[in-house]
Coordinates of C-alpha atoms in Angstrom, one line a residue:
M199 CA 0.0 0.0 0.0
Q200 CA 2.9 2.4 0.9
E201 CA 4.7 1.6 -2.3
Q202 CA 1.6 2.6 -4.2
L203 CA 1.4 6.0 -2.4
F204 CA 5.2 6.7 -2.3
P205 CA 7.4 5.2 -5.0
R206 CA 10.9 4.0 -3.9
S207 CA 12.5 6.8 -5.8
M208 CA 10.7 9.5 -3.8
L209 CA 11.6 7.7 -0.5
G210 CA 15.2 7.7 -1.5
N211 CA 15.2 11.4 -2.2
A212 CA 13.5 12.1 1.2
E213 CA 16.2 10.2 3.1
E214 CA 18.9 12.3 1.4
M215 CA 17.1 15.5 2.4
V216 CA 16.9 14.4 6.0
N217 CA 20.6 13.6 6.0
A218 CA 21.3 17.1 4.6
I219 CA 19.2 18.8 7.2
T220 CA 20.7 17.0 10.1
S221 CA 24.1 18.2 9.0
L222 CA 23.1 21.9 9.6
P223 CA 24.1 23.7 13.0
F224 CA 20.6 23.2 14.5
D225 CA 19.3 20.7 16.8
I226 CA 16.6 18.7 15.0
V227 CA 13.9 16.9 17.0
V228 CA 11.3 15.0 15.1
Q229 CA 8.2 14.4 17.2
A230 CA 5.0 13.2 15.5
N231 CA 5.1 15.4 12.5
E232 CA 6.6 18.4 14.6
I233 CA 10.1 20.0 14.3
D234 CA 11.6 22.2 17.2
V235 CA 14.6 24.4 16.3
N236 CA 16.7 25.9 19.2
Q237 CA 19.2 28.5 18.0
N238 CA 22.5 29.5 19.6
S239 CA 21.0 32.7 21.3
L240 CA 20.3 30.8 24.5
S241 CA 23.9 29.5 24.6
N242 CA 25.2 33.1 24.0
A243 CA 23.1 34.3 27.0
Q244 CA 24.4 31.5 29.1
S245 CA 28.0 32.4 28.2
L246 CA 27.3 36.1 29.0
L247 CA 25.9 35.3 32.4
A248 CA 28.8 33.0 33.1
E249 CA 31.3 35.8 32.1
L250 CA 29.5 38.3 34.4
W251 CA 29.6 35.9 37.3
S252 CA 33.3 35.3 36.8
N253 CA 33.9 39.0 36.7
F254 CA 31.9 39.5 39.9
I255 CA 33.9 36.8 41.6
Y256 CA 37.1 38.4 40.3
R257 CA 36.1 41.8 41.6
L258 CA 34.6 40.6 44.8
P259 CA 37.7 41.1 47.0
G260 CA 38.1 44.6 45.7
L261 CA 34.4 45.3 46.5
A262 CA 34.8 43.9 50.0
V263 CA 37.9 46.0 50.6
G264 CA 36.2 49.1 49.1
V265 CA 33.1 48.7 51.3
L266 CA 35.3 48.3 54.4
V267 CA 37.3 51.4 53.5
M268 CA 34.2 53.4 52.9
V269 CA 32.7 52.3 56.3
I270 CA 35.9 53.2 58.0
F271 CA 36.0 56.7 56.5
I272 CA 32.3 57.4 57.2
T273 CA 32.8 56.2 60.8
L274 CA 35.9 58.4 61.4
A275 CA 34.6 61.5 59.6
T276 CA 32.9 63.1 62.7
P277 CA 35.6 62.4 65.3
L278 CA 38.3 63.3 62.9
S279 CA 36.6 66.6 62.0
R280 CA 36.2 67.4 65.8
L281 CA 39.9 66.7 66.4
L282 CA 41.0 68.9 63.6
V283 CA 38.7 71.8 64.6
K284 CA 39.7 71.7 68.2
P285 CA 42.8 73.9 67.7
L286 CA 40.6 76.5 66.1
T287 CA 38.8 77.2 69.4
R288 CA 41.7 79.4 70.4
A289 CA 41.6 81.3 67.1
T290 CA 37.9 82.0 66.9
T291 CA 35.0 82.0 69.3
S292 CA 32.3 81.8 66.5
P293 CA 30.3 78.7 66.9
L294 CA 29.0 79.0 63.3
L295 CA 32.5 79.2 61.8
R296 CA 33.6 76.1 63.8
S297 CA 30.5 74.2 62.8
V298 CA 31.0 75.1 59.1
I299 CA 34.7 74.0 59.2
Q300 CA 33.8 70.8 61.0
R301 CA 31.1 69.9 58.6
S302 CA 33.3 70.7 55.6
I303 CA 36.1 68.4 56.9
S304 CA 33.6 65.7 57.6
T305 CA 32.1 66.0 54.1
V306 CA 35.5 65.8 52.5
V307 CA 36.4 62.7 54.5
V308 CA 33.1 61.0 53.5
L309 CA 33.5 61.9 49.8
L310 CA 37.1 60.5 49.9
G311 CA 35.8 57.3 51.3
I312 CA 33.2 57.0 48.6
Y313 CA 35.8 57.7 45.9
L314 CA 38.2 55.0 47.3
F315 CA 35.3 52.5 47.3
L316 CA 34.5 53.2 43.6
F317 CA 38.3 53.0 42.8
L318 CA 38.8 49.7 44.5
A319 CA 35.6 48.4 42.9
G320 CA 37.0 49.2 39.5
L321 CA 34.5 52.0 38.9
T322 CA 37.0 54.8 38.4
G323 CA 35.2 56.1 35.3
F324 CA 31.9 56.2 37.2
A325 CA 33.6 58.0 40.1
I326 CA 35.0 60.7 37.8
A327 CA 31.5 61.1 36.2
V328 CA 29.9 61.5 39.6
V329 CA 32.5 64.1 40.7
S330 CA 32.0 66.1 37.5
G331 CA 28.2 65.9 37.8
T332 CA 28.4 67.0 41.4
G333 CA 30.4 70.1 40.3
V334 CA 27.9 71.0 37.7
V335 CA 25.0 70.5 40.1
G336 CA 26.8 72.7 42.6
L337 CA 27.3 75.4 40.1
I338 CA 23.6 75.4 39.2
L339 CA 22.5 75.5 42.8
G340 CA 24.9 78.3 43.4
F341 CA 23.2 80.5 40.8
A342 CA 19.8 79.4 42.0
F343 CA 20.4 80.2 45.7
R344 CA 22.8 83.1 45.2
D345 CA 21.2 85.4 47.7
I346 CA 21.0 82.7 50.4
A347 CA 24.7 81.8 49.8
E348 CA 25.7 85.5 49.9
N349 CA 23.9 86.0 53.3
F350 CA 25.5 82.9 54.7
I351 CA 29.0 83.9 53.6
S352 CA 28.5 87.4 54.9
S353 CA 27.4 85.9 58.3
L354 CA 30.7 84.0 58.4
L355 CA 32.7 87.1 57.7
L356 CA 30.8 89.0 60.3
T357 CA 31.5 86.4 62.9
V358 CA 35.2 86.5 62.0
Q359 CA 35.6 90.3 61.9
R360 CA 33.0 91.0 64.6
P361 CA 32.3 94.7 63.9
F362 CA 29.7 94.7 66.8
R363 CA 28.6 92.6 69.7
I364 CA 25.2 91.6 71.1
G365 CA 23.8 94.6 72.9
D366 CA 25.8 97.2 71.0
I367 CA 24.1 100.4 69.8
V368 CA 24.8 100.6 66.0
Q369 CA 23.6 102.6 63.0
I370 CA 23.4 100.5 59.8
N371 CA 22.5 102.5 56.8
E372 CA 19.4 104.4 57.9
F373 CA 18.6 102.1 60.9
T374 CA 19.7 102.7 64.5
G375 CA 19.1 100.3 67.3
I376 CA 20.6 97.7 69.6
I377 CA 21.9 94.4 68.3
Q378 CA 19.7 91.6 69.6
K379 CA 20.6 88.6 67.5
V380 CA 22.7 87.5 64.5
T381 CA 21.7 84.4 62.6
A382 CA 23.0 82.8 59.4
R383 CA 20.5 84.9 57.4
A384 CA 20.0 88.2 59.0
T385 CA 20.8 90.5 62.0
T386 CA 18.0 91.7 64.3
L387 CA 18.0 95.2 65.7
V388 CA 15.7 96.7 68.3
D389 CA 15.3 100.4 67.6
F390 CA 14.5 103.0 70.3
D391 CA 10.8 102.8 69.4
G392 CA 10.8 99.1 70.4
N393 CA 10.5 97.8 66.9
H394 CA 12.4 94.7 65.7
I395 CA 14.3 95.3 62.4
Q396 CA 15.8 92.4 60.5
I397 CA 18.6 93.3 58.0
P398 CA 20.1 90.7 55.7
N399 CA 23.7 90.0 56.6
A400 CA 24.9 90.7 53.0
T401 CA 23.4 94.2 53.3
I402 CA 25.2 94.8 56.6
Y403 CA 28.5 93.5 55.3
K404 CA 28.4 95.8 52.2
G405 CA 26.8 98.7 54.0
V406 CA 28.0 101.4 56.4
I407 CA 28.2 100.3 60.1
K408 CA 28.4 103.0 62.7
N409 CA 29.0 101.5 66.2
L410 CA 27.9 103.9 68.9
T411 CA 29.1 101.9 71.8
A412 CA 32.5 100.6 70.7
N413 CA 33.7 103.8 72.3
P414 CA 31.2 104.6 75.2
L415 CA 32.1 108.3 75.1
M416 CA 29.8 110.3 72.7
R417 CA 29.7 113.9 71.9
G418 CA 26.4 115.9 71.7
N419 CA 25.8 119.3 70.4
F420 CA 23.1 122.0 69.9
I421 CA 22.9 125.6 68.8
V422 CA 21.6 128.6 70.8
G423 CA 21.1 132.0 69.1
V424 CA 21.8 135.3 71.0
G425 CA 21.1 138.8 69.7
Y426 CA 23.7 141.1 68.3
D427 CA 23.1 143.5 71.2
A428 CA 24.3 140.9 73.7
N429 CA 27.8 140.4 75.0
V430 CA 28.7 137.2 73.1
Q431 CA 31.7 136.5 75.3
Q432 CA 29.6 136.7 78.4
A433 CA 27.0 134.4 76.7
Q434 CA 29.8 131.8 76.1
Q435 CA 31.0 132.0 79.7
I436 CA 27.4 131.5 81.0
A437 CA 26.9 128.5 78.8
Q438 CA 30.3 127.1 80.1
S439 CA 29.2 127.5 83.7
V440 CA 25.9 125.8 83.1
I441 CA 27.6 122.8 81.5
A442 CA 30.2 122.6 84.3
S443 CA 27.3 122.4 86.8
Q444 CA 26.2 119.0 85.4
S445 CA 28.1 116.1 86.9
N446 CA 27.1 113.8 84.1
V447 CA 28.9 115.9 81.5
L448 CA 32.5 114.7 81.1
I449 CA 35.4 117.1 81.9
D450 CA 37.7 115.2 79.5
P451 CA 37.2 115.6 76.6
E452 CA 36.5 119.2 77.5
P453 CA 33.1 120.8 76.6
Q454 CA 33.3 123.7 74.1
V455 CA 31.1 126.7 73.4
L456 CA 31.9 128.2 70.0
I457 CA 30.3 130.7 67.6
D458 CA 29.2 128.5 64.8
N459 CA 27.9 131.2 62.3
L460 CA 26.3 134.6 62.1
G461 CA 22.5 134.5 61.5
S462 CA 20.3 137.2 60.2
S463 CA 19.8 138.6 63.7
T464 CA 21.8 136.3 66.1
Y465 CA 25.1 134.9 66.9
N466 CA 24.6 131.2 66.6
I467 CA 26.5 129.6 69.4
K468 CA 27.2 125.9 69.2
V469 CA 27.6 123.9 72.4
Y470 CA 29.6 120.7 72.4
F471 CA 29.6 118.3 75.4
W472 CA 30.7 114.7 76.1
V473 CA 28.8 112.0 78.0
D474 CA 29.2 108.2 78.7
V475 CA 26.4 106.7 76.7
E476 CA 26.3 103.6 78.9
K477 CA 25.2 105.9 81.8
T478 CA 23.8 109.1 80.2
S479 CA 21.4 109.8 77.3
V480 CA 22.8 112.3 74.9
L481 CA 19.3 113.5 74.0
K482 CA 18.2 114.0 77.6
M483 CA 21.4 115.8 78.5
A484 CA 21.1 118.1 75.5
S485 CA 17.5 118.9 76.5
L486 CA 18.5 119.7 80.1
L487 CA 21.5 121.9 79.0
M488 CA 19.4 123.9 76.5
R489 CA 16.7 124.5 79.2
N490 CA 19.2 125.7 81.8
I491 CA 21.2 127.8 79.3
V492 CA 18.0 129.6 78.2
A493 CA 17.1 130.2 81.8
A494 CA 20.6 131.6 82.6
Y495 CA 20.5 133.9 79.5
T496 CA 17.1 135.2 80.5
D497 CA 18.3 136.0 84.0
A498 CA 21.4 137.8 82.6
G499 CA 19.3 139.9 80.2
I500 CA 20.7 138.3 77.1
S501 CA 18.3 138.5 74.2
M502 CA 17.5 135.5 72.0
P503 CA 15.6 136.9 69.1
D504 CA 13.8 134.9 66.4
D505 CA 15.7 135.0 63.1
A506 CA 12.7 135.4 60.9
R507 CA 10.2 137.6 62.7
E508 CA 12.0 139.7 65.4
R509 CA 14.2 142.7 65.0
I510 CA 16.3 144.1 67.8
F511 CA 17.1 147.9 68.0
P512 CA 20.0 148.1 70.5
E513 CA 19.9 151.9 70.7
G514 CA 16.1 152.0 71.0
L515 CA 13.6 153.2 68.5
Q516 CA 12.7 156.9 68.3
V517 CA 9.0 157.5 68.1
I518 CA 7.7 160.8 66.8
N519 CA 4.5 161.7 68.5
G520 CA 1.7 163.5 66.8
P521 CA -0.7 166.0 68.4
K522 CA -2.0 164.9 71.7
Q523 CA -5.5 163.6 71.5
G524 CA -6.0 162.7 75.2
N525 CA -4.2 160.7 77.7
A526 CA -2.6 157.7 76.0
P527 CA -1.9 154.6 78.0
T528 CA 1.7 154.3 79.2
V529 CA 3.7 151.4 78.0
E530 CA 6.2 150.0 80.4
K531 CA 9.6 149.2 79.0
Q532 CA 10.3 145.5 79.1
T533 CA 13.5 143.8 78.6
A534 CA 14.4 140.2 78.2
S535 CA 15.0 139.9 81.9
T536 CA 11.7 141.5 83.2
Q537 CA 9.9 138.2 83.1
K538 CA 11.5 134.9 83.8
N539 CA 9.6 132.3 81.8
V540 CA 12.0 129.4 82.3
E541 CA 12.8 127.8 85.6
V542 CA 16.2 126.3 86.1
N543 CA 15.8 122.6 86.4
A544 CA 16.7 120.8 89.5
S545 CA 19.9 118.8 89.6
D546 CA 18.1 115.5 90.0
D547 CA 16.8 115.4 86.4
D548 CA 16.7 111.9 84.9
V549 CA 19.3 111.8 82.2
A550 CA 20.0 108.1 82.4
T551 CA 20.3 106.3 79.1
E552 CA 17.4 104.3 77.8
A553 CA 19.6 101.6 76.3
H554 CA 19.2 99.4 79.3
D555 CA 15.4 99.6 79.1
I556 CA 15.5 98.7 75.3
R557 CA 17.8 95.7 76.0
E558 CA 15.4 94.5 78.7
Q559 CA 12.4 94.9 76.3
A560 CA 14.3 93.0 73.6
R561 CA 15.0 90.2 76.1
R562 CA 11.4 89.9 77.1
S563 CA 9.9 90.2 73.6
R564 CA 9.1 87.4 71.2
D565 CA 12.0 86.4 69.0
P566 CA 11.1 87.1 65.4
E567 CA 14.0 85.1 64.1
A568 CA 14.1 81.4 64.9
G569 CA 17.7 80.7 63.9
E570 CA 20.5 80.2 66.3
N571 CA 22.5 83.2 67.5
I572 CA 25.9 82.9 65.9
L573 CA 27.6 85.6 68.0

């Protein structure tokens, strides 16, 4: 029956084809009219995995040593940074500067440990790429947070140079007050109205700082105008005696009473005096001296005319009377000394400085800046 369906010639040709196919680089499996072909891709994958495993085994000692070195560096970073920063405690008293230096040393030690781990693991190229990428990222962040970085660096410079201390009375640009707190971002002042003023440290470092308590001695001044009919030398001596009667005015430096300029109707006398601002208020003392000098001038008959509205006639003014039209009221002659409208103040006037009160107010008030005081 089979010979009728397939002649012998055809069967012979089929056997030759099977022999030819089996000689090809494939695995031939004949199963009930099915043929499975497994190519060399599986063997290639197996060889690749075997190569990776052998490389891992080869690098395993380096990885182990690298991990050990990195752990050692990370563990020693903090104590090593503290040890290296300890000698700086004699050079600077700034806690912020010491903290920044300590953290910088610790960061460098940790990064060195990571680099050694990558080097021992055979990933030097990756380590270089990471370092380069870190530099680029740092540059980008520097531009993005330029103002924050500027304030932080300024705070470091302020802690090193220390142009003021906590409690000093300073004038920074147009602001005057008492230093309450200095943080990594800003400096807090309390002005003499009780207001808290926060000034960025970069503005302070680049601005004009006037420290009013670095030298506790401060000079005050004011101007008093006396008429041209007055004895100006006598007026100066009277002012000197009034100043000398105040125990809170310093003798050294010596107070001065000088003619500052000539006004339209007065000699403008400028009074200079010195006080200790830790004990005496310049404004209160100036007010007291002006009041007592005016009272002394009034007692001495020294005129103090108004520059704009009053004219003094030293020789008097001749009045030509017209025809009498009855009894005119008699006008009494008045001089500057006929009526004393200023009373010399008692010696127990309060001229104490208000700086202590402002410092106490600042201590009791709510702190508007939550950062740590770096001074």
